[in-house]
mmCIF file of C-alpha atoms in Angstrom:
data_model
loop_
_atom_site.group_PDB
_atom_site.id
_atom_site.type_symbol
_atom_site.label_atom_id
_atom_site.label_comp_id
_atom_site.label_asym_id
_atom_site.label_seq_id
_atom_site.Cartn_x
_atom_site.Cartn_y
_atom_site.Cartn_z
ATOM 1 C CA MET A 6 41.819 114.548 163.020
ATOM 2 C CA MET A 7 41.966 113.523 159.365
ATOM 3 C CA GLU A 8 41.230 116.180 156.776
ATOM 4 C CA PRO A 9 40.114 115.586 153.190
ATOM 5 C CA VAL A 10 42.901 115.883 150.700
ATOM 6 C CA GLY A 11 41.221 118.761 148.901
ATOM 7 C CA SER A 12 41.474 121.112 151.868
ATOM 8 C CA PRO A 13 44.663 120.500 153.878
ATOM 9 C CA ARG A 14 44.826 122.383 157.148
ATOM 10 C CA LEU A 15 48.514 123.177 156.780
ATOM 11 C CA PRO A 16 49.733 126.530 155.422
ATOM 12 C CA SER A 17 51.572 126.528 152.133
ATOM 13 C CA GLU A 18 54.401 128.549 153.682
ATOM 14 C CA LEU A 19 56.246 127.914 156.933
ATOM 15 C CA GLY A 20 56.317 131.548 157.961
ATOM 16 C CA GLU A 21 58.462 134.630 157.606
ATOM 17 C CA SER A 22 60.813 133.548 160.404
ATOM 18 C CA HIS A 23 62.370 130.853 158.229
ATOM 19 C CA SER A 24 65.393 131.742 156.185
ATOM 20 C CA ARG A 25 64.385 129.523 153.257
ATOM 21 C CA ALA A 26 61.504 127.357 152.150
ATOM 22 C CA SER A 27 62.985 124.064 153.327
ATOM 23 C CA ARG A 28 60.324 121.784 154.673
ATOM 24 C CA ALA A 29 59.584 118.144 155.383
ATOM 25 C CA LEU A 30 56.712 115.732 155.087
ATOM 26 C CA LEU A 31 56.015 112.363 156.683
ATOM 27 C CA LEU A 32 54.276 109.698 154.606
ATOM 28 C CA ASN A 33 52.184 107.142 156.481
ATOM 29 C CA GLY A 34 50.368 103.951 155.503
ATOM 30 C CA SER A 35 50.511 100.183 155.598
ATOM 31 C CA SER A 36 52.938 98.053 153.644
ATOM 32 C CA GLY A 37 51.764 97.652 150.059
ATOM 33 C CA VAL A 38 49.823 100.901 149.972
ATOM 34 C CA GLY A 39 52.352 102.499 147.632
ATOM 35 C CA LYS A 40 54.552 104.736 149.785
ATOM 36 C CA SER A 41 57.772 103.870 147.953
ATOM 37 C CA SER A 42 56.146 104.184 144.528
ATOM 38 C CA ALA A 43 54.738 107.560 145.553
ATOM 39 C CA LEU A 44 58.194 108.749 146.631
ATOM 40 C CA HIS A 45 59.730 107.758 143.307
ATOM 41 C CA ALA A 46 56.965 109.561 141.439
ATOM 42 C CA LEU A 47 57.317 112.558 143.750
ATOM 43 C CA GLY A 48 60.964 112.765 142.740
ATOM 44 C CA ALA A 49 59.902 113.192 139.116
ATOM 45 C CA VAL A 50 57.295 115.817 140.018
ATOM 46 C CA LEU A 51 59.712 117.861 142.122
ATOM 47 C CA GLY A 52 62.409 117.554 139.484
ATOM 48 C CA GLU A 53 60.043 119.063 136.940
ATOM 49 C CA ARG A 54 59.324 121.875 139.401
ATOM 50 C CA SER A 55 63.063 122.438 139.970
ATOM 51 C CA VAL A 56 62.676 121.714 143.697
ATOM 52 C CA SER A 57 65.688 120.031 145.316
ATOM 53 C CA HIS A 58 64.597 117.081 147.433
ATOM 54 C CA ALA A 59 65.592 113.980 149.365
ATOM 55 C CA PHE A 60 63.628 110.911 150.374
ATOM 56 C CA ILE A 61 64.158 108.622 153.342
ATOM 57 C CA GLU A 62 62.680 105.189 154.100
ATOM 58 C CA LEU A 63 62.794 105.292 157.886
ATOM 59 C CA ASP A 64 62.961 101.504 158.263
ATOM 60 C CA GLU A 65 66.300 101.577 156.453
ATOM 61 C CA LEU A 66 67.722 103.667 159.307
ATOM 62 C CA ALA A 67 67.064 100.930 161.870
ATOM 63 C CA LEU A 68 68.649 97.909 160.203
ATOM 64 C CA PHE A 69 70.861 96.793 163.064
ATOM 65 C CA TRP A 70 71.089 93.864 165.448
ATOM 66 C CA PRO A 71 70.780 93.123 168.285
ATOM 67 C CA ARG A 72 68.166 95.640 169.252
ATOM 68 C CA PRO A 73 67.719 96.556 172.929
ATOM 69 C CA GLY A 74 64.920 94.905 174.857
ATOM 70 C CA ASP A 75 63.250 98.225 175.587
ATOM 71 C CA ASP A 76 63.355 99.281 171.921
ATOM 72 C CA PRO A 77 62.643 96.141 169.844
ATOM 73 C CA TRP A 78 61.858 98.106 166.686
ATOM 74 C CA GLY A 79 64.934 100.305 166.903
ATOM 75 C CA ALA A 80 62.864 103.492 166.992
ATOM 76 C CA ARG A 81 65.403 105.474 169.011
ATOM 77 C CA ILE A 82 68.232 104.644 166.621
ATOM 78 C CA ALA A 83 65.995 105.398 163.642
ATOM 79 C CA ARG A 84 65.209 108.871 165.033
ATOM 80 C CA ALA A 85 68.849 109.578 165.837
ATOM 81 C CA ASN A 86 69.856 108.529 162.339
ATOM 82 C CA LEU A 87 67.035 110.600 160.862
ATOM 83 C CA ALA A 88 68.348 113.668 162.660
ATOM 84 C CA ALA A 89 71.865 113.052 161.342
ATOM 85 C CA VAL A 90 70.810 112.328 157.769
ATOM 86 C CA SER A 91 68.369 115.239 157.530
ATOM 87 C CA THR A 92 70.949 117.641 158.959
ATOM 88 C CA THR A 93 73.342 116.546 156.210
ATOM 89 C CA TYR A 94 70.674 117.092 153.564
ATOM 90 C CA TRP A 95 69.681 120.525 154.880
ATOM 91 C CA ALA A 96 73.337 121.565 154.963
ATOM 92 C CA ALA A 97 73.691 120.451 151.339
ATOM 93 C CA GLY A 98 70.899 122.828 150.340
ATOM 94 C CA VAL A 99 68.052 120.331 149.989
ATOM 95 C CA GLN A 100 64.733 122.165 150.074
ATOM 96 C CA CYS A 101 62.331 119.305 150.834
ATOM 97 C CA ILE A 102 62.583 115.972 152.625
ATOM 98 C CA ALA A 103 59.912 113.268 152.579
ATOM 99 C CA VAL A 104 60.094 110.362 155.026
ATOM 100 C CA ALA A 105 58.084 107.149 154.591
ATOM 101 C CA HIS A 106 57.138 104.918 157.526
ATOM 102 C CA VAL A 107 54.216 103.272 159.314
ATOM 103 C CA PHE A 108 53.248 105.678 162.109
ATOM 104 C CA THR A 109 50.899 104.438 164.835
ATOM 105 C CA ASP A 110 52.588 106.003 167.872
ATOM 106 C CA ARG A 111 52.371 109.707 168.775
ATOM 107 C CA GLU A 112 55.668 109.750 170.678
ATOM 108 C CA HIS A 113 57.554 108.252 167.749
ATOM 109 C CA LEU A 114 55.865 110.643 165.323
ATOM 110 C CA ASP A 115 56.745 113.663 167.444
ATOM 111 C CA GLY A 116 60.308 112.390 167.773
ATOM 112 C CA CYS A 117 60.649 112.114 164.001
ATOM 113 C CA ARG A 118 59.258 115.605 163.526
ATOM 114 C CA ALA A 119 61.763 116.904 166.045
ATOM 115 C CA ALA A 120 64.597 115.019 164.336
ATOM 116 C CA LEU A 121 63.750 116.648 161.023
ATOM 117 C CA SER A 122 63.511 120.107 162.530
ATOM 118 C CA GLN A 123 66.328 120.134 165.071
ATOM 119 C CA ASP A 124 67.789 123.112 163.213
ATOM 120 C CA VAL A 125 64.928 125.509 163.960
ATOM 121 C CA GLY A 126 66.256 127.940 161.393
ATOM 122 C CA LEU A 127 65.194 125.492 158.720
ATOM 123 C CA LEU A 128 61.932 124.055 159.880
ATOM 124 C CA ASN A 129 59.203 124.260 162.499
ATOM 125 C CA ALA A 130 58.313 120.781 163.772
ATOM 126 C CA GLU A 131 54.643 121.743 163.949
ATOM 127 C CA ALA A 132 54.706 122.421 160.199
ATOM 128 C CA VAL A 133 55.674 118.855 159.268
ATOM 129 C CA PRO A 134 52.474 117.205 157.980
ATOM 130 C CA LEU A 135 51.699 113.509 158.246
ATOM 131 C CA VAL A 136 50.047 112.341 155.020
ATOM 132 C CA ARG A 137 48.510 108.882 155.005
ATOM 133 C CA LEU A 138 48.016 106.804 151.892
ATOM 134 C CA ARG A 139 45.029 104.501 152.190
ATOM 135 C CA ALA A 140 43.970 101.635 149.904
ATOM 136 C CA SER A 141 41.503 98.775 149.988
ATOM 137 C CA ARG A 142 42.695 95.398 151.214
ATOM 138 C CA ALA A 143 42.250 93.964 147.710
ATOM 139 C CA VAL A 144 44.613 96.540 146.202
ATOM 140 C CA VAL A 145 47.190 96.138 148.972
ATOM 141 C CA GLU A 146 47.107 92.341 148.748
ATOM 142 C CA GLU A 147 47.521 92.377 144.959
ATOM 143 C CA ARG A 148 50.515 94.720 145.241
ATOM 144 C CA LEU A 149 52.113 92.659 147.984
ATOM 145 C CA ARG A 150 51.675 89.402 146.081
ATOM 146 C CA ARG A 151 53.501 90.959 143.115
ATOM 147 C CA ARG A 152 56.249 92.226 145.391
ATOM 148 C CA HIS A 153 56.698 88.937 147.213
ATOM 149 C CA VAL A 154 57.222 86.871 144.084
ATOM 150 C CA VAL A 155 60.920 87.181 144.857
ATOM 151 C CA GLU A 156 60.553 87.315 148.633
ATOM 152 C CA THR A 157 59.536 84.802 151.271
ATOM 153 C CA GLN A 158 55.965 83.533 151.196
ATOM 154 C CA TRP A 159 55.768 83.259 154.977
ATOM 155 C CA GLU A 160 56.541 86.975 155.302
ATOM 156 C CA LEU A 161 53.670 87.829 152.965
ATOM 157 C CA GLU A 162 51.218 85.543 154.737
ATOM 158 C CA ALA A 163 52.243 86.900 158.138
ATOM 159 C CA PHE A 164 51.583 90.451 156.990
ATOM 160 C CA LEU A 165 48.208 89.575 155.466
ATOM 161 C CA ALA A 166 47.190 87.806 158.689
ATOM 162 C CA GLY A 167 47.885 90.976 160.659
ATOM 163 C CA TYR A 168 46.633 93.442 158.056
ATOM 164 C CA GLU A 169 43.276 94.231 159.657
ATOM 165 C CA SER A 170 44.929 94.839 163.044
ATOM 166 C CA LEU A 171 47.412 97.239 161.462
ATOM 167 C CA ILE A 172 44.663 99.190 159.706
ATOM 168 C CA ARG A 173 42.737 99.439 162.978
ATOM 169 C CA ALA A 174 45.885 100.695 164.709
ATOM 170 C CA LEU A 175 46.398 103.346 162.019
ATOM 171 C CA ASP A 176 42.752 104.403 162.219
ATOM 172 C CA ASP A 177 42.623 104.413 166.023
ATOM 173 C CA ALA A 178 45.837 106.428 166.326
ATOM 174 C CA ALA A 179 44.242 109.253 164.294
ATOM 175 C CA LEU A 180 47.626 110.894 163.764
ATOM 176 C CA ASP A 181 47.217 111.876 160.127
ATOM 177 C CA ASP A 182 46.746 115.441 158.946
ATOM 178 C CA VAL A 183 45.602 114.424 155.470
ATOM 179 C CA VAL A 184 44.465 111.089 154.020
ATOM 180 C CA ILE A 185 44.713 110.233 150.322
ATOM 181 C CA ASP A 186 42.701 107.276 149.047
ATOM 182 C CA VAL A 187 44.866 105.760 146.330
ATOM 183 C CA ASP A 188 42.868 102.865 144.855
ATOM 184 C CA ASP A 189 42.050 104.702 141.628
ATOM 185 C CA LEU A 190 45.159 106.877 141.454
ATOM 186 C CA THR A 191 48.422 106.368 139.613
ATOM 187 C CA PRO A 192 51.691 106.938 141.524
ATOM 188 C CA ARG A 193 51.994 110.214 139.591
ATOM 189 C CA ASP A 194 48.524 111.292 140.776
ATOM 190 C CA VAL A 195 49.449 110.468 144.363
ATOM 191 C CA ALA A 196 52.754 112.321 144.084
ATOM 192 C CA GLU A 197 51.095 115.466 142.769
ATOM 193 C CA ARG A 198 48.591 115.443 145.628
ATOM 194 C CA ILE A 199 51.369 114.955 148.177
ATOM 195 C CA ALA A 200 53.316 117.864 146.664
ATOM 196 C CA ASP A 201 50.235 120.066 146.753
ATOM 197 C CA VAL A 202 49.532 119.215 150.404
ATOM 198 C CA ALA A 203 53.090 120.194 151.342
ATOM 199 C CA GLY A 204 53.097 123.324 149.238
ATOM 200 C CA TRP A 205 55.942 122.012 147.081
#
């Protein structure tokens, strides 16, 4: 069930059983909603707060070919790579990890939470919030048209044709813990709200 951003249901601390305040957050939302911009701004916010951090674009962990017929999106490889990369970051002393992706599947979401928290001394999988960024179609389309000036037009048009279906899938999945409406927010505003939700 989605909660308003002003009253997140997640505790600010992970609990006394954890040896340090390392924690993770998953960032959800359609292409063009501003996930990458929010991560860059979050880096500045956490730097100012002297919080060590790492960011991962999950799609980048599944850039391989050919993909198996039973896993056309490479989700299994992405989760395995996420586990390996996050373990490296935790071992290096990183306190916080944020992962951006489009989450519409509960099994994949749970697998990513488990990948981030496979070292239970660092993190409890149940304490990894999913924060969705949401924007109007007009805002998303304007952002995507700017982005695709140097990319293929057919890719942009294909996404816009399927945009409403993707939004319905995100809404119907109802996986998000918190939703942030970003139309009238700067990336810095969004980053500060994400940090506050996670207790960072």
